[in-house]
């Protein structure tokens, strides 16, 4: 099976959190990193959201603050 490298760049609301949870379980995807941006919430909230979800999943994807 071919694996696809994936970088997630999103505002980490509930829809994006659900997308990460699903992507994490798909064997054909390899998440290489996450960047957070302001969207429905400010960057000061989206980065911690991504960080907490990463920790809850027991994963160690690199997370970066975007614009």
mmCIF file of C-alpha atoms in Angstrom:
data_model
loop_
_atom_site.group_PDB
_atom_site.id
_atom_site.type_symbol
_atom_site.label_atom_id
_atom_site.label_comp_id
_atom_site.label_asym_id
_atom_site.label_seq_id
_atom_site.Cartn_x
_atom_site.Cartn_y
_atom_site.Cartn_z
ATOM 1 C CA UNK A 1 0.000 0.000 0.000
ATOM 2 C CA UNK A 2 1.276 3.436 -0.923
ATOM 3 C CA UNK A 3 1.533 5.893 1.970
ATOM 4 C CA UNK A 4 0.855 9.578 1.454
ATOM 5 C CA UNK A 5 2.667 12.242 3.439
ATOM 6 C CA UNK A 6 0.201 14.740 4.916
ATOM 7 C CA UNK A 7 0.686 18.155 6.476
ATOM 8 C CA UNK A 8 -2.366 19.536 8.285
ATOM 9 C CA UNK A 9 -2.784 23.312 8.270
ATOM 10 C CA UNK A 10 -5.994 24.350 9.996
ATOM 11 C CA UNK A 11 -7.629 26.359 12.774
ATOM 12 C CA UNK A 12 -8.340 23.325 14.972
ATOM 13 C CA UNK A 13 -11.978 23.771 15.676
ATOM 14 C CA UNK A 14 -14.068 20.671 16.250
ATOM 15 C CA UNK A 15 -14.218 19.794 12.546
ATOM 16 C CA UNK A 16 -10.439 19.952 12.176
ATOM 17 C CA UNK A 17 -9.928 17.991 15.377
ATOM 18 C CA UNK A 18 -12.212 15.278 13.985
ATOM 19 C CA UNK A 19 -10.237 15.296 10.729
ATOM 20 C CA UNK A 20 -6.975 14.779 12.638
ATOM 21 C CA UNK A 21 -8.482 11.940 14.662
ATOM 22 C CA UNK A 22 -9.584 10.219 11.440
ATOM 23 C CA UNK A 23 -6.339 10.896 9.559
ATOM 24 C CA UNK A 24 -4.348 9.501 12.467
ATOM 25 C CA UNK A 25 -6.117 6.141 12.106
ATOM 26 C CA UNK A 26 -5.763 5.787 8.328
ATOM 27 C CA UNK A 27 -2.818 3.497 7.519
ATOM 28 C CA UNK A 28 -2.344 5.051 4.071
ATOM 29 C CA UNK A 29 -1.637 8.492 5.577
ATOM 30 C CA UNK A 30 1.524 9.580 7.343
ATOM 31 C CA UNK A 31 1.092 12.863 9.154
ATOM 32 C CA UNK A 32 4.408 14.703 9.012
ATOM 33 C CA UNK A 33 3.357 17.894 10.775
ATOM 34 C CA UNK A 34 0.653 20.258 11.856
ATOM 35 C CA UNK A 35 0.458 24.021 11.579
ATOM 36 C CA UNK A 36 -2.224 26.083 13.230
ATOM 37 C CA UNK A 37 -3.777 29.261 11.887
ATOM 38 C CA UNK A 38 -6.361 31.736 13.076
ATOM 39 C CA UNK A 39 -9.828 30.950 11.793
ATOM 40 C CA UNK A 40 -12.923 30.804 13.927
ATOM 41 C CA UNK A 41 -10.601 31.367 16.889
ATOM 42 C CA UNK A 42 -7.384 33.285 17.449
ATOM 43 C CA UNK A 43 -3.981 31.630 17.085
ATOM 44 C CA UNK A 44 -3.578 31.850 20.866
ATOM 45 C CA UNK A 45 -6.351 29.242 21.124
ATOM 46 C CA UNK A 46 -5.768 27.109 18.023
ATOM 47 C CA UNK A 47 -2.169 26.184 18.853
ATOM 48 C CA UNK A 48 -3.021 24.893 22.367
ATOM 49 C CA UNK A 49 -5.989 22.992 20.928
ATOM 50 C CA UNK A 50 -3.728 21.156 18.486
ATOM 51 C CA UNK A 51 -1.123 20.541 21.183
ATOM 52 C CA UNK A 52 -3.702 19.069 23.593
ATOM 53 C CA UNK A 53 -5.227 16.837 20.933
ATOM 54 C CA UNK A 54 -1.771 15.586 19.959
ATOM 55 C CA UNK A 55 -1.126 14.695 23.597
ATOM 56 C CA UNK A 56 -4.555 13.049 24.060
ATOM 57 C CA UNK A 57 -3.957 10.844 20.994
ATOM 58 C CA UNK A 58 -0.555 9.823 22.340
ATOM 59 C CA UNK A 59 1.140 11.111 19.184
ATOM 60 C CA UNK A 60 4.123 13.384 18.813
ATOM 61 C CA UNK A 61 3.488 15.196 15.555
ATOM 62 C CA UNK A 62 5.460 18.427 15.268
ATOM 63 C CA UNK A 63 3.156 21.426 15.702
ATOM 64 C CA UNK A 64 3.960 24.921 14.462
ATOM 65 C CA UNK A 65 2.220 28.254 14.807
ATOM 66 C CA UNK A 66 1.155 29.624 11.449
ATOM 67 C CA UNK A 67 0.018 33.088 10.426
#
